[in-house]
Amino acid sequence: MMPELPEVEAARRTLEREGMNRTVETVSVAPDGMTMDVSESTLRSALLGHRMTGARRHGKHLFVRSGEERGRWLRLHFGMTGELVLRRSDEDGDDPEHDRLRLDLEGSRSVVFRCPRKLGEIGLVSSPEAFAEEKGLGPDVLSGDFGLRGFRNALDGRRGTVKSALMDQGLMAGIGNEYSDEILFQAEIHPATKVKALSEDAVGDLWRVARRVLEKAADVRTEKDTVPGSWLLVHREEGAECPRCGGTIRKRKIAGRSAYLCPDHQEKG
DNA sequence: TTCCATGTTCCGCA
DNA sequence: TTGCGGAACATGGA
């Protein structure tokens, strides 16, 4: 599963729905070498005996507020392979070896952060906003005050390709390689198109498609459904048939990443 | 066995 | 200066 904005948002919603207001009875930490910007003992004491009281997201970062006290947020970044699993405490996961953080809550419920390839991060921060600021993250793509205005502002003066701009977490936070392909596919824009070459209308269209794709994907992931078959994500393979126009999906290297696109209906500007 | 992979960060280069 | 390409990180899957 690809942890971009929709997957992290789905995890946030699930946590809000099922994980809040239950005392954390056990904290198991097994980073096994993965990045933690907090000591195990500090993390444990920040969580143990408290309840989770809120979950927020900025881009691909998930923040979980611990207790009522100000300034104590667990931060999770999913890297390439991270995921959050909620399950009954008496159930074993498929592969407990990759459980990096496990919180057992009252009511026989557990929250497990899994990260097989250890490229994710576990941290403790005093506020999501301060973290985003310090990290140099751009506005979250789906935050209320971003919008078309923020999108235009982010792209203004950008010299490179539209794909790299969408993925630049310092411009706008949340879109990764796979959803950038999906958005450009649905907007019918070639990923190697220069930002400067996009018309004002094209930027408006791109923004509306981006928001629609990310919101729909977040809904679908929350319900553990699959995205529509008309989406590129389901056909993201060299030589596959384009679900939109019947053309052939191609793989290209763009902005240093593998980009999948349909040359027949994604016009290069 | 080799290559590739959703993320981020670093470096060198144009 | 900006942005790109490539490497690195740690693993697993095809």
Coordinates of C-alpha atoms (C1' of nucleotides) in Angstrom, one line a residue:
Chain A
M1 CA 0.0 0.0 0.0
M2 CA 1.3 3.4 -0.9
P3 CA 1.3 5.8 2.0
E4 CA 0.5 9.2 0.5
L5 CA -2.1 11.7 1.8
P6 CA -5.2 9.5 1.2
E7 CA -3.8 6.5 3.1
V8 CA -2.6 8.7 6.0
E9 CA -6.0 10.4 6.1
A10 CA -7.7 7.1 6.2
A11 CA -5.6 6.1 9.1
R12 CA -6.4 9.3 10.9
R13 CA -10.1 8.9 10.4
T14 CA -10.0 5.3 11.6
L15 CA -8.1 6.3 14.7
E16 CA -10.5 9.1 15.4
R17 CA -13.4 6.7 15.1
E18 CA -12.0 3.8 17.0
G19 CA -9.0 4.8 19.1
M20 CA -9.9 7.9 21.1
N21 CA -10.6 8.2 24.8
R22 CA -9.3 4.8 25.9
T23 CA -6.5 4.6 28.3
V24 CA -3.2 3.3 26.9
E25 CA -2.4 0.3 29.1
T26 CA 0.7 -1.0 27.3
V27 CA 3.3 0.6 25.1
S28 CA 5.5 -1.7 23.1
V29 CA 8.3 -0.1 21.1
A30 CA 10.5 -2.1 18.7
P31 CA 12.1 0.4 16.3
D32 CA 14.9 -2.1 15.4
G33 CA 17.0 0.6 13.9
M34 CA 14.3 2.8 12.3
T35 CA 14.3 6.5 12.8
M36 CA 13.0 7.7 16.1
D37 CA 13.5 11.3 17.2
V38 CA 12.5 10.5 20.7
S39 CA 13.9 8.0 23.2
E40 CA 12.0 4.9 23.9
S41 CA 11.6 5.8 27.5
T42 CA 10.3 9.3 26.8
L43 CA 7.9 8.0 24.2
R44 CA 6.6 5.4 26.6
S45 CA 6.0 7.8 29.4
A46 CA 4.3 10.3 27.0
L47 CA 1.8 7.7 26.1
L48 CA 1.4 5.2 28.9
G49 CA -1.6 5.8 31.1
H50 CA -3.0 8.6 28.9
R51 CA -5.8 8.6 26.3
M52 CA -5.5 9.6 22.7
T53 CA -7.5 12.8 22.4
G54 CA -7.3 13.7 18.8
A55 CA -5.7 12.9 15.5
R56 CA -4.4 15.4 12.9
R57 CA -2.6 15.2 9.6
H58 CA -0.3 17.4 7.7
G59 CA 0.7 16.1 4.3
K60 CA 1.9 12.5 4.9
H61 CA 2.5 13.0 8.6
L62 CA 0.0 11.8 11.2
F63 CA -0.1 13.4 14.6
V64 CA -1.9 11.9 17.6
R65 CA -2.5 13.9 20.7
S66 CA -1.8 12.2 23.9
G67 CA -3.8 13.2 27.0
E68 CA -5.2 16.6 27.8
E69 CA -2.0 18.4 28.5
R70 CA -0.8 20.7 25.8
G71 CA 2.1 20.0 23.6
R72 CA 2.3 16.2 23.5
W73 CA 1.7 14.7 20.1
L74 CA 2.9 11.4 18.7
R75 CA 4.1 11.8 15.2
L76 CA 4.1 9.0 12.7
H77 CA 5.5 9.1 9.1
F78 CA 4.8 6.0 7.0
G79 CA 7.8 6.1 4.7
M80 CA 7.4 3.7 1.8
T81 CA 5.7 0.8 3.6
G82 CA 4.3 2.1 6.9
E83 CA 0.7 1.4 7.9
L84 CA -1.5 1.8 11.0
V85 CA -3.5 -1.2 12.0
L86 CA -6.4 -1.3 14.6
R87 CA -7.3 -4.6 15.9
R88 CA -8.5 -6.5 18.9
S89 CA -5.7 -6.9 21.5
D90 CA -6.0 -10.7 21.5
E91 CA -5.5 -11.0 17.8
D92 CA -2.1 -11.5 16.4
G93 CA -1.1 -9.5 13.3
D94 CA 0.2 -11.3 10.2
D95 CA 3.7 -10.3 10.9
P96 CA 4.4 -9.0 14.4
E97 CA 8.1 -8.8 13.5
H98 CA 7.4 -5.5 11.7
D99 CA 5.3 -3.9 14.4
R100 CA 7.3 -0.9 15.5
L101 CA 4.9 0.6 18.0
R102 CA 2.0 -1.1 19.6
L103 CA -0.4 0.6 22.0
D104 CA -2.8 -1.7 23.8
L105 CA -5.9 0.3 24.9
E106 CA -8.5 -0.4 27.5
G107 CA -11.4 -2.4 25.9
S108 CA -9.1 -5.0 24.3
R109 CA -8.2 -2.8 21.4
S110 CA -4.7 -2.2 19.9
V111 CA -3.2 0.4 17.7
V112 CA -0.2 -0.9 15.8
F113 CA 2.2 1.0 13.6
R114 CA 3.9 -1.4 11.2
C115 CA 6.8 -0.4 9.1
P116 CA 8.6 -3.4 7.4
R117 CA 11.2 -1.4 5.6
K118 CA 12.0 1.0 8.4
L119 CA 11.9 4.1 6.2
G120 CA 9.2 5.6 8.3
E121 CA 9.6 7.8 11.4
I122 CA 8.3 7.8 14.9
G123 CA 8.5 11.1 16.8
L124 CA 7.1 13.2 19.6
V125 CA 6.4 16.9 18.9
S126 CA 4.9 19.7 20.8
S127 CA 2.6 20.8 18.0
P128 CA 1.8 19.7 14.4
E129 CA 2.0 23.3 13.2
A130 CA 5.4 23.9 14.7
F131 CA 6.7 20.6 13.3
A132 CA 5.4 21.5 9.8
E133 CA 7.0 24.9 10.0
E134 CA 10.3 23.6 11.2
K135 CA 10.4 20.9 8.6
G136 CA 9.6 23.4 5.8
L137 CA 6.4 21.6 4.7
G138 CA 4.1 23.5 2.5
P139 CA 0.4 23.8 3.2
D140 CA -1.5 20.5 3.4
V141 CA -3.2 20.1 0.0
L142 CA -6.6 19.3 1.5
S143 CA -6.6 21.9 4.2
G144 CA -9.4 24.4 4.1
D145 CA -7.3 27.4 3.5
F146 CA -5.2 26.0 0.7
G147 CA -7.7 25.9 -2.2
L148 CA -7.2 27.0 -5.8
R149 CA -5.6 30.2 -4.6
G150 CA -3.0 28.3 -2.6
F151 CA -2.4 26.0 -5.5
R152 CA -1.8 28.8 -7.9
N153 CA 0.4 30.5 -5.5
A154 CA 2.5 27.3 -5.0
L155 CA 3.0 26.8 -8.7
D156 CA 3.7 30.5 -9.4
G157 CA 7.2 30.9 -10.8
R158 CA 8.0 27.2 -10.6
R159 CA 10.4 26.2 -13.4
G160 CA 10.4 22.4 -13.5
T161 CA 7.8 19.8 -14.5
V162 CA 4.3 19.7 -13.1
K163 CA 4.9 16.2 -11.7
S164 CA 7.8 17.3 -9.6
A165 CA 5.9 20.4 -8.4
L166 CA 3.0 18.3 -7.2
M167 CA 5.3 16.0 -5.3
D168 CA 7.4 18.8 -3.7
Q169 CA 6.4 18.7 0.0
G170 CA 7.8 22.1 0.5
L171 CA 5.3 23.6 -2.1
M172 CA 2.3 21.6 -1.0
A173 CA 2.2 18.6 1.3
G174 CA 0.6 15.2 0.7
I175 CA 1.0 14.1 -2.9
G176 CA 3.5 11.4 -3.7
N177 CA 4.6 9.6 -6.9
E178 CA 1.6 7.4 -7.4
Y179 CA -1.1 10.0 -6.8
S180 CA 0.8 12.6 -8.9
D181 CA 0.5 10.1 -11.8
E182 CA -3.2 9.6 -11.1
I183 CA -4.0 13.3 -10.9
L184 CA -2.1 14.1 -14.1
F185 CA -3.7 11.1 -15.8
Q186 CA -7.2 12.3 -15.0
A187 CA -6.4 15.9 -15.8
E188 CA -5.0 14.7 -19.1
I189 CA -1.7 16.5 -18.6
H190 CA 1.6 14.9 -19.4
P191 CA 3.7 14.7 -16.3
A192 CA 6.8 16.2 -18.0
T193 CA 4.9 19.4 -18.9
K194 CA 6.6 22.4 -17.6
V195 CA 4.6 24.3 -15.0
K196 CA 5.2 27.5 -16.9
A197 CA 3.5 26.0 -20.0
L198 CA 0.2 25.4 -18.2
S199 CA -2.6 27.8 -19.0
E200 CA -4.6 29.5 -16.2
D201 CA -7.5 27.2 -17.1
A202 CA -5.3 24.1 -17.0
V203 CA -4.1 25.0 -13.6
G204 CA -7.7 25.4 -12.4
D205 CA -8.7 22.0 -13.9
L206 CA -5.6 20.4 -12.4
W207 CA -6.5 21.7 -9.0
R208 CA -10.1 20.5 -9.2
V209 CA -9.0 17.0 -10.3
A210 CA -6.3 16.9 -7.6
R211 CA -8.8 17.6 -4.9
R212 CA -11.4 15.2 -6.2
V213 CA -8.8 12.4 -6.6
L214 CA -7.4 12.8 -3.1
E215 CA -10.8 13.1 -1.4
K216 CA -12.2 10.2 -3.2
A217 CA -9.1 8.1 -2.5
A218 CA -9.3 9.0 1.2
D219 CA -12.9 7.9 1.4
V220 CA -12.2 4.6 -0.4
R221 CA -9.1 3.8 1.8
T222 CA -11.1 4.6 4.9
E223 CA -13.6 1.9 3.9
K224 CA -10.9 -0.4 2.8
D225 CA -12.4 -0.4 -0.7
T226 CA -10.5 -0.2 -4.0
V227 CA -10.3 2.9 -6.2
P228 CA -12.5 2.9 -9.4
G229 CA -11.3 0.7 -12.3
S230 CA -11.3 3.8 -14.4
W231 CA -8.3 5.1 -12.4
L232 CA -4.7 4.7 -13.6
L233 CA -3.7 3.3 -10.2
V234 CA -5.4 0.0 -11.1
H235 CA -3.5 -0.2 -14.4
R236 CA -0.2 1.3 -13.4
E237 CA 2.0 -1.1 -15.4
E238 CA 4.1 -0.8 -18.6
G239 CA 2.0 -1.9 -21.6
A240 CA -1.4 -2.0 -19.8
E241 CA -4.4 -0.8 -21.6
C242 CA -5.5 2.8 -20.8
P243 CA -8.9 2.6 -19.1
R244 CA -9.8 6.1 -20.4
C245 CA -8.9 5.9 -24.1
G246 CA -7.7 2.4 -24.8
G247 CA -4.2 3.5 -25.5
T248 CA -1.1 1.9 -24.0
I249 CA 0.2 2.8 -20.5
R250 CA 3.9 3.7 -20.6
K251 CA 6.5 4.0 -18.0
R252 CA 8.9 6.9 -18.1
K253 CA 11.5 8.4 -15.8
I254 CA 10.4 11.9 -14.9
A255 CA 11.7 14.1 -12.1
G256 CA 13.8 11.1 -11.1
R257 CA 10.9 8.9 -10.5
S258 CA 9.0 6.2 -12.4
A259 CA 6.0 7.9 -14.0
Y260 CA 3.2 6.0 -15.6
L261 CA 1.1 7.7 -18.2
C262 CA -1.0 7.3 -21.4
P263 CA 0.8 9.2 -24.2
D264 CA -2.4 9.1 -26.2
H265 CA -4.5 11.3 -24.0
Q266 CA -2.0 13.1 -21.8
E267 CA -0.9 16.1 -23.8
K268 CA 2.6 17.4 -23.4
G269 CA 2.4 21.2 -23.1
Chain B
dT1 C1' 20.2 -13.6 -8.8
dT2 C1' 18.9 -9.1 -10.3
dC3 C1' 16.0 -5.4 -10.5
dC4 C1' 12.6 -2.5 -8.7
dA5 C1' 9.6 -0.2 -5.3
dT6 C1' 5.0 4.0 -2.7
dG7 C1' 9.2 8.2 0.9
dT8 C1' 13.0 11.5 2.2
dT9 C1' 17.5 13.6 2.0
dC10 C1' 21.9 14.3 0.4
dC11 C1' 25.2 15.4 -3.3
dG12 C1' 26.9 16.9 -7.8
dC13 C1' 25.8 19.1 -11.9
dA14 C1' 23.7 22.0 -15.5
Chain C
dT1 C1' 19.3 29.8 -8.2
dT2 C1' 16.6 26.1 -9.3
dG3 C1' 15.7 21.7 -10.3
dC4 C1' 17.1 17.4 -11.9
dG5 C1' 19.4 12.8 -11.6
dG6 C1' 21.4 9.6 -8.8
dA7 C1' 22.7 7.6 -4.6
dA8 C1' 21.6 6.3 -0.1
dC9 C1' 18.6 4.4 3.5
dA10 C1' 16.2 -1.2 4.7
dT11 C1' 13.7 -4.7 3.0
dG12 C1' 10.9 -7.7 0.3
dG13 C1' 8.8 -9.2 -3.9
dA14 C1' 8.7 -10.3 -8.8

